[in-house]
Amino acid sequence: MMSKLTQQEKDFLLKEAKEVRERAYVPYSHFKVGAALLAEDGTLHLGCNVENGTLSPTNCAERTALYRAIADGHAPRSFKAIAVTGNTDEPITPCGTCRQVLMELCGPHMPVIMTNSKGEVAESTVGALLPGAFVLPEDEEAR
Ligand code: THU
């Protein structure tokens, strides 16, 4: 059962996302994004976007955080929330590819907290951000 995210946890994730955003490697877009992922065990996993001159290997901040957590030994579906920040007019929303990865690794109910440099905050869930997501039959059975 997923425990509810406290305001303190939200504020913490937003602060951490803002800090890691500064480490983004973005020589092509010059658009920095930061992400902070909280695991159910309380550990924090940070990500920034990392671009590449051949463009397609570019990794978004959200996926950097998720892949780091998985590589550190965290199981899929053991995450509590993710916060994302970028300098957008409205609070930034994850790209389609990240939504699909969030669906598989975090499940539909996990909160996604989105903000921008103006400090505006929006909150959603993975499932609300990706209705009708593709799910492998064996994954569906595991849910
Ligand atoms: N980007 C992210 O890291 N996360 C998002 O939610 C949206 C887009 C990155 C990809 C690329 O490095 C830059 O932002 C511009 O698209």
Coordinates of N, CA and C and ligand atoms in Angstrom, one line a residue:
M1 N 0.9 -1.2 0.0 CA 0.0 0.0 0.0 C 0.9 1.2 0.0
M2 N 0.6 2.2 -0.9 CA 1.4 3.4 -1.0 C 1.0 4.4 0.2
S3 N 2.1 4.8 0.9 CA 1.8 5.8 2.0 C 1.7 7.2 1.4
K4 N 1.0 8.0 2.1 CA 0.7 9.4 1.5 C 2.0 10.3 1.7
L5 N 2.2 11.1 0.7 CA 3.3 12.0 0.7 C 3.0 13.2 1.5
T6 N 4.0 13.5 2.4 CA 3.7 14.7 3.3 C 4.2 16.0 2.6
Q7 N 3.8 17.1 3.1 CA 4.2 18.4 2.5 C 5.7 18.6 2.7
Q8 N 6.2 18.1 3.8 CA 7.7 18.1 4.1 C 8.4 17.3 3.0
E9 N 7.9 16.1 2.7 CA 8.6 15.3 1.6 C 8.5 16.0 0.3
K10 N 7.4 16.6 0.0 CA 7.2 17.4 -1.3 C 8.2 18.5 -1.4
D11 N 8.3 19.3 -0.3 CA 9.2 20.4 -0.3 C 10.7 20.0 -0.4
F12 N 11.0 18.9 0.2 CA 12.3 18.3 0.2 C 12.7 17.9 -1.3
L13 N 11.7 17.2 -1.9 CA 12.0 16.7 -3.3 C 12.1 17.9 -4.2
L14 N 11.3 18.9 -4.1 CA 11.4 20.1 -4.9 C 12.7 20.8 -4.8
K15 N 13.2 20.9 -3.6 CA 14.5 21.5 -3.3 C 15.6 20.7 -3.9
E16 N 15.6 19.4 -3.8 CA 16.6 18.6 -4.3 C 16.6 18.6 -5.8
A17 N 15.4 18.6 -6.4 CA 15.3 18.6 -7.9 C 15.9 19.9 -8.4
K18 N 15.7 21.0 -7.7 CA 16.2 22.3 -8.1 C 17.7 22.3 -8.1
E19 N 18.2 21.7 -7.1 CA 19.7 21.6 -6.9 C 20.4 20.8 -8.0
V20 N 19.8 19.6 -8.2 CA 20.5 18.7 -9.2 C 20.3 19.2 -10.6
R21 N 19.3 20.0 -10.8 CA 19.1 20.6 -12.1 C 20.3 21.4 -12.6
E22 N 21.0 22.0 -11.7 CA 22.2 22.8 -12.0 C 23.3 21.9 -12.6
R23 N 23.2 20.6 -12.4 CA 24.3 19.7 -13.0 C 23.9 19.2 -14.4
A24 N 22.8 19.6 -14.9 CA 22.4 19.1 -16.2 C 23.5 19.4 -17.3
Y25 N 23.7 18.5 -18.2 CA 24.6 18.6 -19.3 C 23.8 18.9 -20.5
V26 N 23.7 20.2 -20.9 CA 22.7 20.6 -21.9 C 23.4 21.5 -23.0
P27 N 24.5 21.1 -23.6 CA 25.1 22.1 -24.5 C 24.3 22.3 -25.8
Y28 N 23.3 21.5 -26.1 CA 22.5 21.7 -27.3 C 21.2 22.4 -27.1
S29 N 20.4 22.0 -26.1 CA 19.1 22.7 -25.8 C 19.3 23.8 -24.9
H30 N 20.3 23.8 -24.0 CA 20.5 24.8 -22.9 C 19.2 24.8 -22.0
F31 N 18.5 23.7 -22.0 CA 17.3 23.6 -21.1 C 17.6 22.6 -20.0
K32 N 17.8 23.1 -18.8 CA 18.2 22.2 -17.7 C 16.9 21.7 -17.0
V33 N 17.0 20.4 -16.7 CA 15.9 19.8 -15.9 C 16.5 19.0 -14.8
G34 N 15.8 19.0 -13.6 CA 16.2 18.2 -12.5 C 15.1 17.4 -12.0
A35 N 15.4 16.2 -11.5 CA 14.4 15.3 -11.0 C 14.9 14.7 -9.7
A36 N 14.0 14.5 -8.7 CA 14.3 13.9 -7.4 C 13.3 12.8 -7.1
L37 N 13.8 11.6 -7.0 CA 12.9 10.4 -6.8 C 13.1 9.9 -5.4
L38 N 12.0 9.8 -4.7 CA 12.0 9.3 -3.3 C 11.6 7.8 -3.3
A39 N 12.4 6.9 -2.7 CA 12.1 5.5 -2.7 C 11.2 5.3 -1.4
E40 N 10.5 4.2 -1.4 CA 9.7 3.8 -0.2 C 10.5 3.7 1.0
D41 N 11.8 3.3 0.9 CA 12.7 3.2 2.1 C 13.3 4.5 2.5
G42 N 12.9 5.6 1.9 CA 13.3 6.9 2.3 C 14.6 7.4 1.6
T43 N 15.2 6.6 0.7 CA 16.4 7.1 0.0 C 16.0 8.0 -1.1
L44 N 16.9 8.8 -1.5 CA 16.7 9.8 -2.5 C 17.6 9.5 -3.7
H45 N 17.0 9.7 -4.9 CA 17.8 9.4 -6.1 C 17.6 10.5 -7.1
L46 N 18.7 11.2 -7.5 CA 18.6 12.4 -8.2 C 19.0 12.2 -9.7
G47 N 18.4 13.0 -10.5 CA 18.8 12.9 -12.0 C 18.7 14.3 -12.6
C48 N 19.6 14.5 -13.6 CA 19.5 15.7 -14.5 C 19.5 15.2 -15.9
N49 N 19.1 16.0 -16.9 CA 19.2 15.6 -18.2 C 20.6 15.7 -18.7
V50 N 21.0 14.7 -19.6 CA 22.3 14.6 -20.1 C 22.2 14.4 -21.6
E51 N 22.7 15.4 -22.4 CA 22.5 15.4 -23.8 C 23.7 14.8 -24.5
N52 N 23.6 14.6 -25.8 CA 24.7 14.1 -26.6 C 24.6 14.7 -28.0
G53 N 25.8 14.9 -28.6 CA 25.9 15.5 -29.9 C 25.2 14.7 -31.0
T54 N 25.0 13.4 -30.8 CA 24.2 12.7 -31.8 C 22.7 12.7 -31.5
L55 N 22.4 13.5 -30.5 CA 21.0 13.8 -30.0 C 20.2 12.6 -29.5
S56 N 20.0 11.5 -30.2 CA 19.1 10.5 -29.7 C 19.5 9.9 -28.4
P57 N 20.8 9.8 -28.0 CA 21.1 9.2 -26.7 C 20.7 10.1 -25.5
T58 N 20.3 11.3 -25.8 CA 19.9 12.2 -24.7 C 19.0 11.6 -23.7
N59 N 19.3 11.7 -22.4 CA 18.5 11.1 -21.3 C 17.9 12.2 -20.5
C60 N 16.6 12.1 -20.3 CA 15.9 13.1 -19.5 C 16.2 12.9 -18.0
A61 N 16.0 14.0 -17.3 CA 16.3 14.0 -15.8 C 15.5 12.9 -15.1
E62 N 14.3 12.7 -15.5 CA 13.4 11.7 -14.8 C 14.0 10.3 -15.0
R63 N 14.4 10.0 -16.2 CA 14.9 8.6 -16.5 C 16.3 8.5 -15.8
T64 N 17.1 9.5 -15.8 CA 18.4 9.5 -15.1 C 18.2 9.1 -13.7
A65 N 17.2 9.7 -13.0 CA 16.9 9.4 -11.6 C 16.5 7.9 -11.4
L66 N 15.5 7.6 -12.3 CA 15.0 6.2 -12.2 C 16.0 5.1 -12.5
Y67 N 16.9 5.4 -13.5 CA 17.8 4.3 -13.8 C 19.0 4.3 -12.8
R68 N 19.3 5.4 -12.2 CA 20.2 5.4 -11.1 C 19.7 4.6 -9.9
A69 N 18.4 4.8 -9.6 CA 17.8 4.0 -8.5 C 17.8 2.5 -8.7
I70 N 17.5 2.2 -9.9 CA 17.4 0.7 -10.3 C 18.8 0.2 -10.2
A71 N 19.8 0.9 -10.7 CA 21.2 0.4 -10.7 C 21.7 0.3 -9.3
D72 N 21.2 1.1 -8.4 CA 21.6 1.1 -6.9 C 20.9 0.0 -6.2
G73 N 20.0 -0.8 -6.9 CA 19.4 -2.0 -6.3 C 18.0 -1.9 -5.9
H74 N 17.4 -0.7 -6.2 CA 15.9 -0.6 -5.8 C 15.1 -1.3 -6.8
A75 N 14.1 -2.0 -6.3 CA 13.2 -2.8 -7.1 C 12.1 -1.9 -7.8
P76 N 11.7 -2.3 -9.0 CA 10.6 -1.6 -9.6 C 9.4 -1.5 -8.7
R77 N 8.7 -0.5 -8.7 CA 7.5 -0.3 -7.8 C 7.8 -0.1 -6.3
S78 N 9.1 0.3 -6.0 CA 9.5 0.6 -4.6 C 9.7 2.1 -4.4
F79 N 9.0 2.9 -5.2 CA 9.2 4.3 -5.2 C 7.9 5.0 -4.7
K80 N 8.1 6.2 -4.0 CA 7.0 6.9 -3.4 C 6.6 8.1 -4.2
A81 N 7.5 8.8 -4.8 CA 7.1 10.0 -5.6 C 8.3 10.5 -6.3
I82 N 8.1 11.3 -7.4 CA 9.1 12.0 -8.1 C 8.8 13.5 -8.3
A83 N 9.8 14.3 -8.1 CA 9.6 15.8 -8.4 C 10.5 16.1 -9.6
V84 N 9.9 17.0 -10.4 CA 10.7 17.4 -11.6 C 10.6 18.9 -11.7
T85 N 11.7 19.5 -12.2 CA 11.7 21.0 -12.3 C 12.5 21.4 -13.6
G86 N 11.9 22.5 -14.2 CA 12.5 23.0 -15.4 C 12.0 24.4 -15.6
N87 N 12.6 25.2 -16.4 CA 12.2 26.6 -16.6 C 11.2 26.8 -17.7
T88 N 10.0 26.2 -17.4 CA 8.9 26.3 -18.4 C 7.9 27.3 -17.9
D89 N 7.0 27.8 -18.8 CA 6.0 28.7 -18.4 C 5.0 28.2 -17.4
E90 N 4.6 27.0 -17.6 CA 3.7 26.2 -16.7 C 4.6 25.2 -16.0
P91 N 4.3 24.6 -14.9 CA 5.1 23.6 -14.3 C 5.4 22.5 -15.3
I92 N 6.7 22.1 -15.4 CA 7.1 21.2 -16.4 C 6.4 19.8 -16.3
T93 N 6.1 19.2 -17.5 CA 5.5 17.8 -17.4 C 6.5 16.9 -18.1
P94 N 6.6 15.6 -17.6 CA 7.5 14.7 -18.2 C 7.1 14.3 -19.7
C95 N 8.1 14.1 -20.5 CA 7.9 13.7 -21.9 C 7.2 12.3 -22.0
G96 N 6.8 12.0 -23.1 CA 6.1 10.7 -23.3 C 6.9 9.5 -23.0
T97 N 8.2 9.5 -23.4 CA 9.0 8.4 -23.1 C 9.2 8.2 -21.6
C98 N 9.4 9.3 -20.9 CA 9.5 9.2 -19.4 C 8.3 8.7 -18.8
R99 N 7.1 9.1 -19.3 CA 5.8 8.7 -18.8 C 5.7 7.1 -18.9
Q100 N 6.1 6.6 -20.0 CA 6.1 5.1 -20.2 C 7.0 4.4 -19.2
V101 N 8.2 5.0 -19.0 CA 9.2 4.4 -18.1 C 8.6 4.5 -16.7
L102 N 8.1 5.6 -16.3 CA 7.5 5.8 -15.0 C 6.4 4.8 -14.8
M103 N 5.6 4.6 -15.8 CA 4.5 3.6 -15.6 C 5.0 2.2 -15.3
E104 N 6.0 1.8 -16.0 CA 6.6 0.5 -15.7 C 7.3 0.4 -14.4
L105 N 8.1 1.4 -14.1 CA 8.9 1.3 -12.9 C 8.3 1.8 -11.6
C106 N 7.2 2.6 -11.8 CA 6.6 3.2 -10.6 C 5.1 2.9 -10.4
G107 N 4.5 2.5 -11.5 CA 3.1 2.2 -11.4 C 2.2 3.4 -11.5
P108 N 0.9 3.2 -11.8 CA 0.0 4.3 -12.1 C -0.3 5.3 -10.9
H109 N -0.2 4.8 -9.7 CA -0.6 5.6 -8.6 C 0.4 6.5 -8.0
M110 N 1.6 6.4 -8.4 CA 2.7 7.2 -7.8 C 2.5 8.7 -8.2
P111 N 2.6 9.6 -7.1 CA 2.6 11.0 -7.4 C 3.7 11.6 -8.2
V112 N 3.4 12.5 -9.1 CA 4.5 13.2 -9.9 C 4.3 14.7 -9.5
I113 N 5.3 15.3 -8.9 CA 5.2 16.7 -8.6 C 6.0 17.5 -9.6
M114 N 5.4 18.5 -10.1 CA 6.0 19.3 -11.2 C 6.1 20.7 -10.9
T115 N 7.2 21.4 -11.2 CA 7.4 22.8 -10.9 C 8.1 23.5 -12.0
N116 N 8.2 24.8 -11.9 CA 9.0 25.6 -12.8 C 9.9 26.6 -12.0
S117 N 10.6 27.4 -12.7 CA 11.5 28.3 -12.0 C 10.8 29.4 -11.3
K118 N 9.5 29.6 -11.6 CA 8.7 30.6 -10.9 C 8.2 30.1 -9.6
G119 N 8.4 28.8 -9.4 CA 8.0 28.2 -8.1 C 6.6 27.7 -8.2
E120 N 6.0 27.7 -9.4 CA 4.6 27.2 -9.5 C 4.7 25.6 -9.4
V121 N 3.7 25.0 -8.7 CA 3.8 23.6 -8.5 C 2.4 23.0 -9.0
A122 N 2.6 21.8 -9.7 CA 1.4 21.1 -10.0 C 1.6 19.6 -9.6
E123 N 0.6 18.9 -9.3 CA 0.7 17.5 -8.9 C -0.2 16.6 -9.7
S124 N 0.3 15.5 -10.1 CA -0.5 14.5 -10.8 C -0.1 13.1 -10.4
T125 N -0.5 12.1 -11.1 CA 0.0 10.8 -10.9 C 0.5 10.2 -12.2
V126 N 1.3 9.2 -12.2 CA 1.8 8.5 -13.4 C 0.6 8.1 -14.3
G127 N -0.4 7.5 -13.7 CA -1.6 7.0 -14.5 C -2.3 8.2 -15.2
A128 N -2.5 9.3 -14.4 CA -3.2 10.4 -15.0 C -2.4 11.0 -16.1
L129 N -1.1 11.0 -16.1 CA -0.3 11.5 -17.1 C -0.2 10.7 -18.4
L130 N -0.5 9.4 -18.2 CA -0.4 8.5 -19.3 C -1.6 7.5 -19.4
P131 N -2.7 8.0 -19.7 CA -3.9 7.1 -19.8 C -3.7 6.2 -21.0
G132 N -4.1 5.0 -20.8 CA -4.0 4.0 -21.9 C -2.6 3.5 -22.2
A133 N -1.7 3.6 -21.2 CA -0.3 3.2 -21.3 C -0.3 1.7 -21.8
F134 N 0.8 1.4 -22.6 CA 1.0 0.1 -23.0 C 1.6 -0.7 -21.7
V135 N 1.0 -1.8 -21.5 CA 1.5 -2.7 -20.3 C 1.6 -4.1 -20.9
L136 N 2.8 -4.7 -20.7 CA 2.9 -6.1 -21.1 C 2.0 -7.0 -20.3
P137 N 1.4 -8.0 -20.9 CA 0.4 -8.9 -20.2 C 1.0 -9.4 -18.9
E138 N 2.2 -9.8 -18.8 CA 2.8 -10.4 -17.6 C 2.9 -9.3 -16.5
D139 N 3.1 -8.0 -16.9 CA 3.1 -6.9 -15.9 C 1.7 -6.7 -15.4
E140 N 0.7 -6.8 -16.2 CA -0.6 -6.6 -15.8 C -1.0 -7.6 -14.8
E141 N -0.6 -8.8 -15.0 CA -0.9 -9.9 -14.0 C -0.3 -9.6 -12.6
A142 N 0.9 -9.0 -12.7 CA 1.6 -8.7 -11.4 C 1.0 -7.6 -10.6
R143 N 0.1 -6.8 -11.3 CA -0.4 -5.6 -10.6 C -1.6 -6.0 -9.6
Ligands
THU1 N1 13.8 17.0 -20.7 C1 13.9 16.4 -19.5 O1 15.0 16.1 -19.0 N2 12.7 16.2 -18.9 C2 11.5 16.6 -19.3 O2 10.5 16.4 -18.6 C3 11.4 17.3 -20.6 C4 12.6 17.3 -21.4 C5 15.1 17.4 -21.4 C6 15.4 16.6 -22.6 C7 16.4 17.6 -23.3 O3 17.7 17.4 -22.8 C8 15.9 18.9 -22.9 O4 15.0 18.7 -21.8 C9 15.1 19.7 -24.0 O5 14.1 18.8 -24.5

